[in-house]
């Protein structure tokens, strides 16, 4: 109920901002729409507190609801305000009239909604499932949603004003729930795509019903028009016209939705261009009011990710800082993915202290998120890059609940710590242990991680070499990496142990 009430309140504010509607006649018409029991209910809503003045106005106008004569503005003012009419105080009556209208608008809309969900089971099920969704009631949502959808799909409601859409809307809830809550494995993703296809089929069917109703209603009016003009019908039908969904070229929202689809179909420079256009559309105030902050933060996060992946670390940083400022201005929580990207990107930029500042600034958001352990590992690497291996080890989270990828990065912290301490024997032992762990971990790319281990083997060998050979061996290793610099730079964005090694070899982030 709260969602429709919020919508109604917004609509009421819009309507009542127009002075044309603030008049006794309009309020009288609203009162006439109420039954006797509903009049009493509105009076109850207006009773008590600061609404007593509104109740007095409502009761005064109620007297005229069934009469032909209407009170003059001056007469109504003196009765309601209990003082003679004064032009400079006229706004007081208009304000009360507007507030009474707001109460009546909301009451009528909410009552109509209540009657709708009491007689339309599909609509009731949609709002019930949305309540489960919004309140994150996993057990209730997952146990009921399929039955609700099945019943909605089987239903065909004949209504002149409200052909059913609630069934396809429940598909919208279900698919989003699955994307956000199910483990991201191929089997689940394939199932989610199948559900999306079901949603599309149901939406097409319901849209077809609407189109056919529109065609029939238009044909009825055309028939009436022919009779009015005493014209003869043509005797033939145009048939069932195909539905054109292209829309006008100037429809910005349609364009935005096309771009939203292209985000998932493009990569690299093309994807950056798509996201930049989406942000340009969203920067227009009236568009932002519809799209909301969530779209802006998502697009900025995605744009920053693409820029960083392309090696544009500074532009990625500027994009993320734009997002941080936007969230601060709107007093909204920063998406955890943006925080994580911002901290990680400071490693690419060599801004280790800045990374720590961000970690401290958003520590509360980080620790309460599912990404807390992964971001803690990033903080460990910031310490390593500053040469403070003891702090890096203390920063590490418990490894037992880490993903396979994070467990590898976790283990690398110990290897690098031994290297910083110049305890190369322990480092070699740890390297052997890490290599064995990589080989027995199925959920990672073993060839990639073993190739990074190969670079570490050469690095350890160079560090352990006599002084006369050490610099030469390190230079050779650096040249080997720089010979395939583009490849290794791309890997180093997500493989922080490789970035640490490249920093030691004085290979700048490209």
Short mmCIF file of C-alpha atoms in Angstrom, two decimals:
data_model
loop_
_atom_site.label_atom_id
_atom_site.label_comp_id
_atom_site.label_asym_id
_atom_site.label_seq_id
_atom_site.Cartn_x
_atom_site.Cartn_y
_atom_site.Cartn_z
CA UNK A 1 0.00 0.00 0.00
CA UNK A 2 2.86 2.35 0.74
CA UNK A 3 3.98 2.32 -2.90
CA UNK A 4 0.65 3.41 -4.31
CA UNK A 5 0.25 5.98 -1.52
CA UNK A 6 3.63 7.46 -2.38
CA UNK A 7 2.63 7.62 -6.03
CA UNK A 8 -0.67 9.24 -5.16
CA UNK A 9 1.01 11.84 -2.94
CA UNK A 10 3.34 12.76 -5.81
CA UNK A 11 0.42 13.08 -8.19
CA UNK A 12 -1.55 15.14 -5.70
CA UNK A 13 1.30 17.60 -5.24
CA UNK A 14 1.54 17.99 -9.02
CA UNK A 15 -2.17 18.57 -9.44
CA UNK A 16 -2.54 20.95 -6.52
CA UNK A 17 0.33 23.12 -7.68
CA UNK A 18 -2.04 24.47 -10.36
CA UNK A 19 -4.17 27.25 -8.87
CA UNK A 20 -6.97 26.58 -11.35
CA UNK A 21 -8.02 23.54 -9.32
CA UNK A 22 -8.15 25.31 -5.95
CA UNK A 23 -11.79 26.28 -5.86
CA UNK A 24 -14.88 25.23 -3.84
CA UNK A 25 -16.57 23.70 -6.88
CA UNK A 26 -13.80 21.16 -7.37
CA UNK A 27 -13.82 20.19 -3.70
CA UNK A 28 -17.61 19.84 -3.82
CA UNK A 29 -17.30 17.49 -6.80
CA UNK A 30 -14.80 15.39 -4.86
CA UNK A 31 -17.13 15.22 -1.86
CA UNK A 32 -20.00 14.12 -4.13
CA UNK A 33 -17.86 11.15 -5.19
CA UNK A 34 -17.94 9.84 -1.59
CA UNK A 35 -20.56 7.60 -0.04
CA UNK A 36 -21.97 8.47 3.39
CA UNK A 37 -19.64 6.00 5.09
CA UNK A 38 -16.69 7.40 3.16
CA UNK A 39 -17.57 10.95 4.23
CA UNK A 40 -17.36 9.79 7.84
CA UNK A 41 -14.00 8.11 7.13
CA UNK A 42 -12.59 11.32 5.65
CA UNK A 43 -13.85 13.26 8.67
CA UNK A 44 -12.01 10.80 10.87
CA UNK A 45 -8.82 11.37 8.86
CA UNK A 46 -9.22 15.14 9.31
CA UNK A 47 -9.84 14.93 13.05
CA UNK A 48 -7.24 15.89 15.63
CA UNK A 49 -3.98 17.76 15.62
CA UNK A 50 -3.35 20.46 13.08
CA UNK A 51 -6.10 19.23 10.75
CA UNK A 52 -9.04 20.65 12.75
CA UNK A 53 -9.12 23.67 10.46
CA UNK A 54 -9.38 21.35 7.47
CA UNK A 55 -12.21 19.43 9.14
CA UNK A 56 -14.15 22.67 9.66
CA UNK A 57 -13.79 23.52 5.95
CA UNK A 58 -14.79 19.99 4.90
CA UNK A 59 -17.92 20.02 7.06
CA UNK A 60 -18.91 23.46 5.77
CA UNK A 61 -18.56 22.39 2.15
CA UNK A 62 -20.33 19.09 2.84
CA UNK A 63 -23.52 21.06 3.57
CA UNK A 64 -23.58 22.27 -0.04
CA UNK A 65 -22.75 18.94 -1.72
CA UNK A 66 -26.44 18.17 -2.38
CA UNK A 67 -27.63 21.76 -2.83
CA UNK A 68 -27.87 23.80 -5.98
CA UNK A 69 -26.72 27.05 -4.34
CA UNK A 70 -23.05 27.42 -3.58
CA UNK A 71 -21.31 29.64 -1.01
CA UNK A 72 -19.46 32.73 -2.15
CA UNK A 73 -15.73 32.86 -1.50
CA UNK A 74 -16.15 35.64 1.06
CA UNK A 75 -18.95 33.80 2.85
CA UNK A 76 -16.98 30.58 3.01
CA UNK A 77 -13.93 32.44 4.33
CA UNK A 78 -15.84 34.05 7.22
CA UNK A 79 -17.45 30.75 8.25
CA UNK A 80 -14.27 28.70 8.11
CA UNK A 81 -11.81 31.28 9.44
CA UNK A 82 -14.30 32.70 11.96
CA UNK A 83 -13.46 36.27 10.99
CA UNK A 84 -14.54 38.76 8.30
CA UNK A 85 -13.09 38.26 4.82
CA UNK A 86 -9.90 40.16 4.04
CA UNK A 87 -8.31 40.06 0.63
CA UNK A 88 -4.76 39.90 2.01
CA UNK A 89 -5.71 36.76 3.95
CA UNK A 90 -7.41 35.04 1.06
CA UNK A 91 -4.42 32.70 0.68
CA UNK A 92 -5.31 31.07 4.03
CA UNK A 93 -8.56 29.68 2.64
CA UNK A 94 -6.90 28.64 -0.62
CA UNK A 95 -4.22 26.76 1.33
CA UNK A 96 -6.84 24.88 3.35
CA UNK A 97 -8.77 24.11 0.18
CA UNK A 98 -5.63 22.68 -1.40
CA UNK A 99 -4.91 20.53 1.66
CA UNK A 100 -8.46 19.18 1.80
CA UNK A 101 -8.22 18.33 -1.91
CA UNK A 102 -4.97 16.47 -1.27
CA UNK A 103 -6.65 14.33 1.39
CA UNK A 104 -9.59 13.61 -0.92
CA UNK A 105 -7.35 12.76 -3.90
CA UNK A 106 -5.34 10.34 -1.80
CA UNK A 107 -8.41 8.77 -0.19
CA UNK A 108 -10.16 8.19 -3.52
CA UNK A 109 -7.04 6.79 -5.20
CA UNK A 110 -6.13 4.47 -2.32
CA UNK A 111 -9.70 3.27 -1.90
CA UNK A 112 -9.90 2.51 -5.62
CA UNK A 113 -6.63 0.62 -5.38
CA UNK A 114 -7.89 -1.31 -2.35
CA UNK A 115 -11.05 -2.29 -4.23
CA UNK A 116 -8.96 -3.33 -7.24
CA UNK A 117 -6.73 -5.72 -5.32
CA UNK A 118 -9.75 -7.16 -3.53
CA UNK A 119 -11.39 -8.10 -6.84
CA UNK A 120 -8.35 -8.73 -9.07
CA UNK A 121 -6.30 -11.62 -7.70
CA UNK A 122 -3.42 -11.13 -10.14
CA UNK A 123 -2.96 -7.50 -9.16
CA UNK A 124 -3.16 -8.50 -5.48
CA UNK A 125 -0.50 -11.17 -6.01
CA UNK A 126 1.75 -8.69 -7.80
CA UNK A 127 1.70 -6.21 -4.92
CA UNK A 128 2.11 -8.99 -2.36
CA UNK A 129 5.13 -10.37 -4.20
CA UNK A 130 6.53 -6.85 -4.50
CA UNK A 131 6.16 -6.48 -0.73
CA UNK A 132 8.16 -9.72 -0.32
CA UNK A 133 10.75 -8.42 -2.80
CA UNK A 134 11.16 -4.97 -1.24
CA UNK A 135 11.43 -6.46 2.26
CA UNK A 136 13.91 -9.11 1.05
CA UNK A 137 11.81 -12.01 2.30
CA UNK A 138 13.66 -14.77 0.47
CA UNK A 139 11.58 -17.70 1.74
CA UNK A 140 8.22 -16.09 1.07
CA UNK A 141 9.19 -14.70 -2.35
CA UNK A 142 10.72 -17.90 -3.69
CA UNK A 143 7.93 -20.13 -2.37
CA UNK A 144 5.08 -18.04 -3.83
CA UNK A 145 6.27 -16.29 -7.00
CA UNK A 146 6.02 -19.27 -9.39
CA UNK A 147 2.45 -20.08 -8.30
CA UNK A 148 1.47 -16.41 -8.63
CA UNK A 149 2.91 -16.26 -12.16
CA UNK A 150 1.27 -19.54 -13.16
CA UNK A 151 -2.15 -18.30 -12.01
CA UNK A 152 -1.64 -14.95 -13.75
CA UNK A 153 -0.63 -16.60 -17.02
CA UNK A 154 -3.79 -18.72 -17.02
CA UNK A 155 -6.00 -15.67 -16.36
CA UNK A 156 -7.72 -13.59 -19.02
CA UNK A 157 -9.61 -10.72 -17.43
CA UNK A 158 -12.16 -8.85 -19.49
CA UNK A 159 -12.12 -5.21 -18.40
CA UNK A 160 -12.83 -2.06 -20.42
CA UNK A 161 -10.24 -0.05 -18.50
CA UNK A 162 -7.61 -2.42 -17.14
CA UNK A 163 -6.37 -5.29 -19.27
CA UNK A 164 -4.03 -7.30 -17.05
CA UNK A 165 -0.34 -6.45 -16.87
CA UNK A 166 0.40 -7.67 -13.35
CA UNK A 167 1.44 -11.13 -14.55
CA UNK A 168 4.26 -9.84 -16.74
CA UNK A 169 5.22 -7.45 -13.95
CA UNK A 170 5.74 -10.43 -11.65
CA UNK A 171 8.14 -11.86 -14.22
CA UNK A 172 10.07 -8.59 -13.90
CA UNK A 173 10.36 -9.11 -10.14
CA UNK A 174 11.34 -12.77 -10.49
CA UNK A 175 14.06 -12.25 -13.07
CA UNK A 176 15.64 -9.41 -11.10
CA UNK A 177 15.48 -11.48 -7.91
CA UNK A 178 17.23 -14.41 -9.62
CA UNK A 179 19.97 -12.17 -11.04
CA UNK A 180 20.65 -10.60 -7.65
CA UNK A 181 20.34 -13.68 -5.42
CA UNK A 182 21.29 -16.84 -7.32
CA UNK A 183 24.93 -18.01 -7.56
CA UNK A 184 26.43 -16.96 -10.89
CA UNK A 185 27.05 -20.34 -12.46
CA UNK A 186 26.22 -21.40 -16.05
CA UNK A 187 23.22 -23.55 -15.05
CA UNK A 188 21.53 -20.69 -13.16
CA UNK A 189 22.29 -18.17 -15.90
CA UNK A 190 20.80 -20.43 -18.58
CA UNK A 191 17.67 -20.83 -16.42
CA UNK A 192 17.44 -17.05 -15.97
CA UNK A 193 17.61 -16.54 -19.74
CA UNK A 194 14.77 -19.06 -20.16
CA UNK A 195 12.66 -17.13 -17.63
CA UNK A 196 13.40 -13.90 -19.52
CA UNK A 197 12.10 -15.56 -22.69
CA UNK A 198 8.92 -16.56 -20.83
CA UNK A 199 8.54 -12.96 -19.64
CA UNK A 200 8.91 -11.67 -23.20
CA UNK A 201 6.27 -14.11 -24.48
CA UNK A 202 3.82 -13.13 -21.73
CA UNK A 203 4.42 -9.41 -22.28
CA UNK A 204 3.86 -9.82 -26.05
CA UNK A 205 0.61 -11.69 -25.41
CA UNK A 206 -0.71 -9.06 -23.00
CA UNK A 207 0.41 -6.23 -25.28
CA UNK A 208 -1.38 -7.95 -28.16
CA UNK A 209 -4.58 -8.00 -26.09
CA UNK A 210 -4.25 -4.25 -25.52
CA UNK A 211 -3.60 -3.55 -29.18
CA UNK A 212 -6.61 -5.60 -30.28
CA UNK A 213 -8.79 -3.78 -27.72
CA UNK A 214 -7.53 -0.43 -29.07
CA UNK A 215 -8.29 -1.53 -32.65
CA UNK A 216 -11.79 -2.68 -31.70
CA UNK A 217 -12.51 0.56 -29.82
CA UNK A 218 -11.28 2.64 -32.75
CA UNK A 219 -13.42 0.62 -35.16
CA UNK A 220 -16.47 1.27 -32.94
CA UNK A 221 -15.87 5.04 -33.03
CA UNK A 222 -15.30 4.99 -36.79
CA UNK A 223 -18.62 3.16 -37.20
CA UNK A 224 -20.36 5.80 -35.05
CA UNK A 225 -18.79 8.55 -37.12
CA UNK A 226 -20.06 6.97 -40.34
CA UNK A 227 -23.59 6.82 -38.91
CA UNK A 228 -23.38 10.46 -37.80
CA UNK A 229 -22.37 11.48 -41.31
CA UNK A 230 -24.95 9.19 -42.91
CA UNK A 231 -22.13 7.52 -44.78
CA UNK A 232 -22.01 3.91 -45.86
CA UNK A 233 -19.38 1.56 -44.49
CA UNK A 234 -16.70 0.58 -46.97
CA UNK A 235 -17.58 -3.08 -46.69
CA UNK A 236 -14.06 -4.27 -46.10
CA UNK A 237 -11.66 -4.46 -43.21
CA UNK A 238 -8.06 -3.33 -43.11
CA UNK A 239 -7.19 -6.56 -41.33
CA UNK A 240 -4.94 -6.93 -38.31
CA UNK A 241 -2.25 -4.31 -38.53
CA UNK A 242 1.26 -5.18 -37.36
CA UNK A 243 2.29 -3.43 -34.16
CA UNK A 244 5.00 -0.83 -34.74
CA UNK A 245 7.17 -0.54 -31.63
CA UNK A 246 9.84 1.71 -33.09
CA UNK A 247 8.37 4.88 -31.58
CA UNK A 248 9.32 8.45 -32.49
CA UNK A 249 12.97 9.19 -33.14
CA UNK A 250 12.87 11.95 -30.52
CA UNK A 251 11.83 9.62 -27.71
CA UNK A 252 14.82 9.93 -25.34
CA UNK A 253 13.70 7.12 -23.04
CA UNK A 254 13.37 4.66 -25.91
CA UNK A 255 16.88 5.67 -26.99
CA UNK A 256 18.15 5.20 -23.45
CA UNK A 257 16.73 1.68 -23.28
CA UNK A 258 18.35 0.79 -26.62
CA UNK A 259 21.68 2.02 -25.24
CA UNK A 260 21.10 0.00 -22.07
CA UNK A 261 20.87 -3.11 -24.23
CA UNK A 262 24.00 -2.14 -26.17
CA UNK A 263 25.96 -1.88 -22.91
CA UNK A 264 25.80 -5.69 -22.69
CA UNK A 265 26.54 -6.19 -26.39
CA UNK A 266 29.64 -4.01 -26.78
CA UNK A 267 33.15 -3.87 -25.38
CA UNK A 268 36.07 -1.47 -25.20
CA UNK A 269 35.81 1.85 -27.03
CA UNK A 270 32.30 1.08 -28.32
CA UNK A 271 31.04 0.36 -24.80
CA UNK A 272 32.65 3.54 -23.46
CA UNK A 273 30.82 5.57 -26.14
CA UNK A 274 27.49 3.93 -25.23
CA UNK A 275 27.92 4.65 -21.51
CA UNK A 276 28.96 8.25 -22.17
CA UNK A 277 25.81 8.82 -24.22
CA UNK A 278 23.67 7.28 -21.48
CA UNK A 279 25.26 9.62 -18.94
CA UNK A 280 24.64 12.61 -21.22
CA UNK A 281 20.95 11.67 -21.42
CA UNK A 282 20.80 11.22 -17.64
CA UNK A 283 22.47 14.58 -16.96
CA UNK A 284 19.36 16.43 -18.20
CA UNK A 285 17.43 17.30 -15.00
CA UNK A 286 14.01 16.15 -16.20
CA UNK A 287 15.53 12.87 -17.37
CA UNK A 288 17.40 12.37 -14.09
CA UNK A 289 14.11 12.81 -12.23
CA UNK A 290 12.77 9.75 -14.07
CA UNK A 291 15.92 7.60 -14.20
CA UNK A 292 16.95 8.28 -10.60
CA UNK A 293 20.34 8.15 -8.93
CA UNK A 294 20.72 4.38 -9.29
CA UNK A 295 21.06 4.55 -13.08
CA UNK A 296 23.64 7.33 -12.83
CA UNK A 297 25.81 5.47 -10.32
CA UNK A 298 25.55 2.21 -12.29
CA UNK A 299 26.55 3.93 -15.54
CA UNK A 300 29.44 5.79 -13.89
CA UNK A 301 30.69 2.58 -12.25
CA UNK A 302 30.52 0.71 -15.58
CA UNK A 303 32.21 3.55 -17.46
CA UNK A 304 35.04 3.68 -14.91
CA UNK A 305 35.49 -0.10 -15.20
CA UNK A 306 35.78 0.12 -18.99
CA UNK A 307 38.22 3.04 -18.82
CA UNK A 308 40.41 1.24 -16.28
CA UNK A 309 40.31 -1.98 -18.32
CA UNK A 310 41.45 0.08 -21.34
CA UNK A 311 44.36 1.43 -19.29
CA UNK A 312 42.88 4.93 -18.88
CA UNK A 313 43.47 4.92 -15.12
CA UNK A 314 43.27 8.68 -14.61
CA UNK A 315 40.01 9.02 -16.58
CA UNK A 316 38.66 6.05 -14.64
CA UNK A 317 39.63 7.81 -11.42
CA UNK A 318 37.91 11.05 -12.52
CA UNK A 319 34.75 9.09 -13.35
CA UNK A 320 34.70 7.39 -9.97
CA UNK A 321 35.33 10.67 -8.14
CA UNK A 322 32.40 12.14 -10.06
CA UNK A 323 30.30 9.27 -8.72
CA UNK A 324 31.53 9.79 -5.14
CA UNK A 325 30.66 13.49 -5.29
CA UNK A 326 27.22 12.73 -6.74
CA UNK A 327 26.42 10.30 -3.92
CA UNK A 328 27.64 12.79 -1.34
CA UNK A 329 25.51 15.56 -2.85
CA UNK A 330 22.42 13.33 -2.92
CA UNK A 331 23.24 11.90 0.54
CA UNK A 332 23.12 8.37 -0.84
CA UNK A 333 25.35 5.39 -0.09
CA UNK A 334 28.13 4.78 -2.61
CA UNK A 335 27.82 1.42 -4.44
CA UNK A 336 30.35 -1.01 -2.99
CA UNK A 337 31.55 -1.95 -6.49
CA UNK A 338 32.53 1.69 -7.07
CA UNK A 339 34.40 1.83 -3.75
CA UNK A 340 36.28 -1.36 -4.60
CA UNK A 341 37.20 -0.10 -8.08
CA UNK A 342 38.31 3.25 -6.67
CA UNK A 343 40.67 1.66 -4.14
CA UNK A 344 42.02 -0.88 -6.64
CA UNK A 345 42.63 1.82 -9.24
CA UNK A 346 44.86 3.75 -6.82
CA UNK A 347 47.25 0.78 -7.10
CA UNK A 348 47.30 1.21 -10.88
CA UNK A 349 47.98 4.93 -10.41
CA UNK A 350 50.67 4.46 -7.76
CA UNK A 351 48.55 6.49 -5.32
CA UNK A 352 48.84 4.11 -2.37
CA UNK A 353 48.16 6.63 0.39
CA UNK A 354 45.06 7.82 -1.47
CA UNK A 355 43.88 4.21 -1.60
CA UNK A 356 44.22 3.98 2.18
CA UNK A 357 42.32 7.23 2.66
CA UNK A 358 39.42 5.82 0.66
CA UNK A 359 39.57 2.55 2.62
CA UNK A 360 39.30 4.46 5.90
CA UNK A 361 36.63 6.87 4.61
CA UNK A 362 34.33 4.07 3.47
CA UNK A 363 35.30 1.54 6.12
CA UNK A 364 31.76 1.26 7.51
CA UNK A 365 30.27 0.55 4.07
CA UNK A 366 33.06 -1.91 3.28
CA UNK A 367 32.81 -3.97 6.47
CA UNK A 368 29.03 -4.37 6.12
CA UNK A 369 29.26 -5.58 2.50
CA UNK A 370 29.84 -8.97 0.88
CA UNK A 371 33.01 -7.53 -0.68
CA UNK A 372 34.63 -6.79 2.69
CA UNK A 373 37.20 -9.61 2.49
CA UNK A 374 38.18 -8.85 -1.09
CA UNK A 375 38.68 -5.16 -0.34
CA UNK A 376 40.69 -6.04 2.80
CA UNK A 377 43.07 -7.97 0.55
CA UNK A 378 43.43 -4.84 -1.62
CA UNK A 379 44.41 -2.94 1.53
CA UNK A 380 47.04 -5.62 2.25
CA UNK A 381 48.60 -4.98 -1.16
CA UNK A 382 48.63 -1.25 -0.49
CA UNK A 383 50.74 -2.01 2.59
CA UNK A 384 53.02 -4.30 0.55
CA UNK A 385 53.55 -1.58 -2.05
CA UNK A 386 54.64 0.71 0.78
CA UNK A 387 57.08 -1.98 1.98
CA UNK A 388 55.20 -2.65 5.22
CA UNK A 389 54.74 -6.40 5.12
CA UNK A 390 53.80 -6.82 8.79
CA UNK A 391 50.86 -4.45 8.40
CA UNK A 392 49.91 -6.27 5.20
CA UNK A 393 49.71 -9.62 6.99
CA UNK A 394 47.72 -8.14 9.87
CA UNK A 395 45.28 -6.66 7.35
CA UNK A 396 44.52 -10.06 5.79
CA UNK A 397 41.05 -11.53 6.42
CA UNK A 398 40.40 -15.15 7.37
CA UNK A 399 41.11 -17.21 4.26
CA UNK A 400 38.56 -19.96 5.00
CA UNK A 401 35.64 -18.00 3.52
CA UNK A 402 37.46 -16.52 0.52
CA UNK A 403 36.77 -17.30 -3.12
CA UNK A 404 39.34 -19.41 -4.97
CA UNK A 405 40.78 -16.32 -6.68
CA UNK A 406 41.08 -14.40 -3.41
CA UNK A 407 42.72 -17.39 -1.72
CA UNK A 408 45.51 -17.21 -4.32
CA UNK A 409 45.94 -13.46 -3.75
CA UNK A 410 45.86 -14.09 0.01
CA UNK A 411 48.70 -16.62 -0.28
CA UNK A 412 50.73 -14.26 -2.46
CA UNK A 413 50.81 -11.74 0.41
CA UNK A 414 52.96 -14.18 2.43
CA UNK A 415 55.24 -14.86 -0.53
CA UNK A 416 55.78 -11.13 -1.14
CA UNK A 417 56.28 -10.51 2.59
CA UNK A 418 59.14 -13.02 2.65
CA UNK A 419 60.67 -11.31 -0.39
CA UNK A 420 60.47 -7.90 1.31
CA UNK A 421 62.22 -9.41 4.36
CA UNK A 422 64.85 -10.85 2.00
CA UNK A 423 64.14 -14.32 3.37
CA UNK A 424 64.45 -15.93 -0.04
CA UNK A 425 64.55 -19.54 1.21
CA UNK A 426 61.13 -19.13 2.85
CA UNK A 427 59.93 -17.28 -0.25
CA UNK A 428 60.92 -20.20 -2.50
CA UNK A 429 59.20 -22.67 -0.17
CA UNK A 430 56.05 -20.53 -0.20
CA UNK A 431 56.26 -20.27 -3.99
CA UNK A 432 56.28 -24.07 -4.21
CA UNK A 433 53.26 -24.30 -1.88
CA UNK A 434 51.44 -21.65 -3.92
CA UNK A 435 52.18 -23.46 -7.19
CA UNK A 436 50.68 -26.67 -5.80
CA UNK A 437 47.59 -24.78 -4.60
CA UNK A 438 47.11 -23.26 -8.05
CA UNK A 439 47.27 -26.67 -9.70
CA UNK A 440 44.63 -28.18 -7.41
CA UNK A 441 42.21 -25.21 -7.58
CA UNK A 442 39.63 -25.84 -10.36
CA UNK A 443 37.80 -22.49 -10.27
CA UNK A 444 40.68 -20.33 -11.54
CA UNK A 445 42.78 -20.07 -14.70
CA UNK A 446 45.76 -22.27 -13.68
CA UNK A 447 47.81 -21.49 -16.81
CA UNK A 448 47.64 -17.76 -16.15
CA UNK A 449 48.55 -18.06 -12.48
CA UNK A 450 51.37 -20.47 -13.21
CA UNK A 451 52.76 -18.03 -15.79
CA UNK A 452 52.79 -15.33 -13.08
CA UNK A 453 54.49 -17.82 -10.76
CA UNK A 454 57.08 -18.33 -13.49
CA UNK A 455 57.87 -14.60 -13.40
CA UNK A 456 58.22 -14.78 -9.61
CA UNK A 457 60.57 -17.76 -9.94
CA UNK A 458 62.82 -15.69 -12.21
CA UNK A 459 62.55 -12.73 -9.83
CA UNK A 460 63.56 -14.83 -6.84
CA UNK A 461 66.45 -16.34 -8.80
CA UNK A 462 67.64 -12.85 -9.77
CA UNK A 463 67.41 -11.59 -6.18
CA UNK A 464 69.39 -14.58 -4.94
CA UNK A 465 72.12 -14.18 -7.58
CA UNK A 466 75.54 -12.70 -6.76
CA UNK A 467 75.59 -8.89 -6.80
CA UNK A 468 77.39 -8.75 -10.15
CA UNK A 469 74.62 -10.79 -11.85
CA UNK A 470 71.64 -9.53 -9.88
CA UNK A 471 71.06 -6.23 -11.72
CA UNK A 472 71.56 -7.85 -15.11
CA UNK A 473 69.09 -10.66 -14.30
CA UNK A 474 66.49 -8.17 -13.05
CA UNK A 475 66.93 -6.07 -16.20
CA UNK A 476 66.45 -9.15 -18.39
CA UNK A 477 63.25 -10.06 -16.51
CA UNK A 478 61.96 -6.50 -16.89
CA UNK A 479 62.69 -6.57 -20.63
CA UNK A 480 60.89 -9.92 -20.94
CA UNK A 481 57.73 -8.42 -19.42
CA UNK A 482 58.00 -5.19 -21.41
CA UNK A 483 58.31 -7.20 -24.63
CA UNK A 484 54.68 -8.24 -24.02
CA UNK A 485 53.80 -5.15 -22.04
CA UNK A 486 50.25 -4.73 -23.37
CA UNK A 487 49.37 -8.30 -22.41
CA UNK A 488 50.87 -8.14 -18.92
CA UNK A 489 49.44 -4.68 -18.20
CA UNK A 490 45.95 -5.99 -18.94
CA UNK A 491 46.52 -8.92 -16.58
CA UNK A 492 47.97 -6.68 -13.82
CA UNK A 493 44.70 -4.71 -13.55
CA UNK A 494 43.02 -7.69 -11.88
CA UNK A 495 46.07 -9.68 -10.71
CA UNK A 496 47.54 -7.43 -8.01
CA UNK A 497 50.54 -9.75 -7.28
CA UNK A 498 51.68 -9.13 -10.87
CA UNK A 499 51.27 -5.37 -10.40
CA UNK A 500 53.45 -5.53 -7.28
CA UNK A 501 56.18 -7.35 -9.24
CA UNK A 502 56.00 -4.85 -12.11
CA UNK A 503 56.37 -1.97 -9.65
CA UNK A 504 59.54 -3.59 -8.21
CA UNK A 505 60.91 -3.90 -11.73
CA UNK A 506 60.07 -0.20 -12.35
CA UNK A 507 57.60 -1.03 -15.14
CA UNK A 508 55.06 1.78 -15.14
CA UNK A 509 51.35 1.11 -15.42
CA UNK A 510 50.50 1.92 -19.04
#
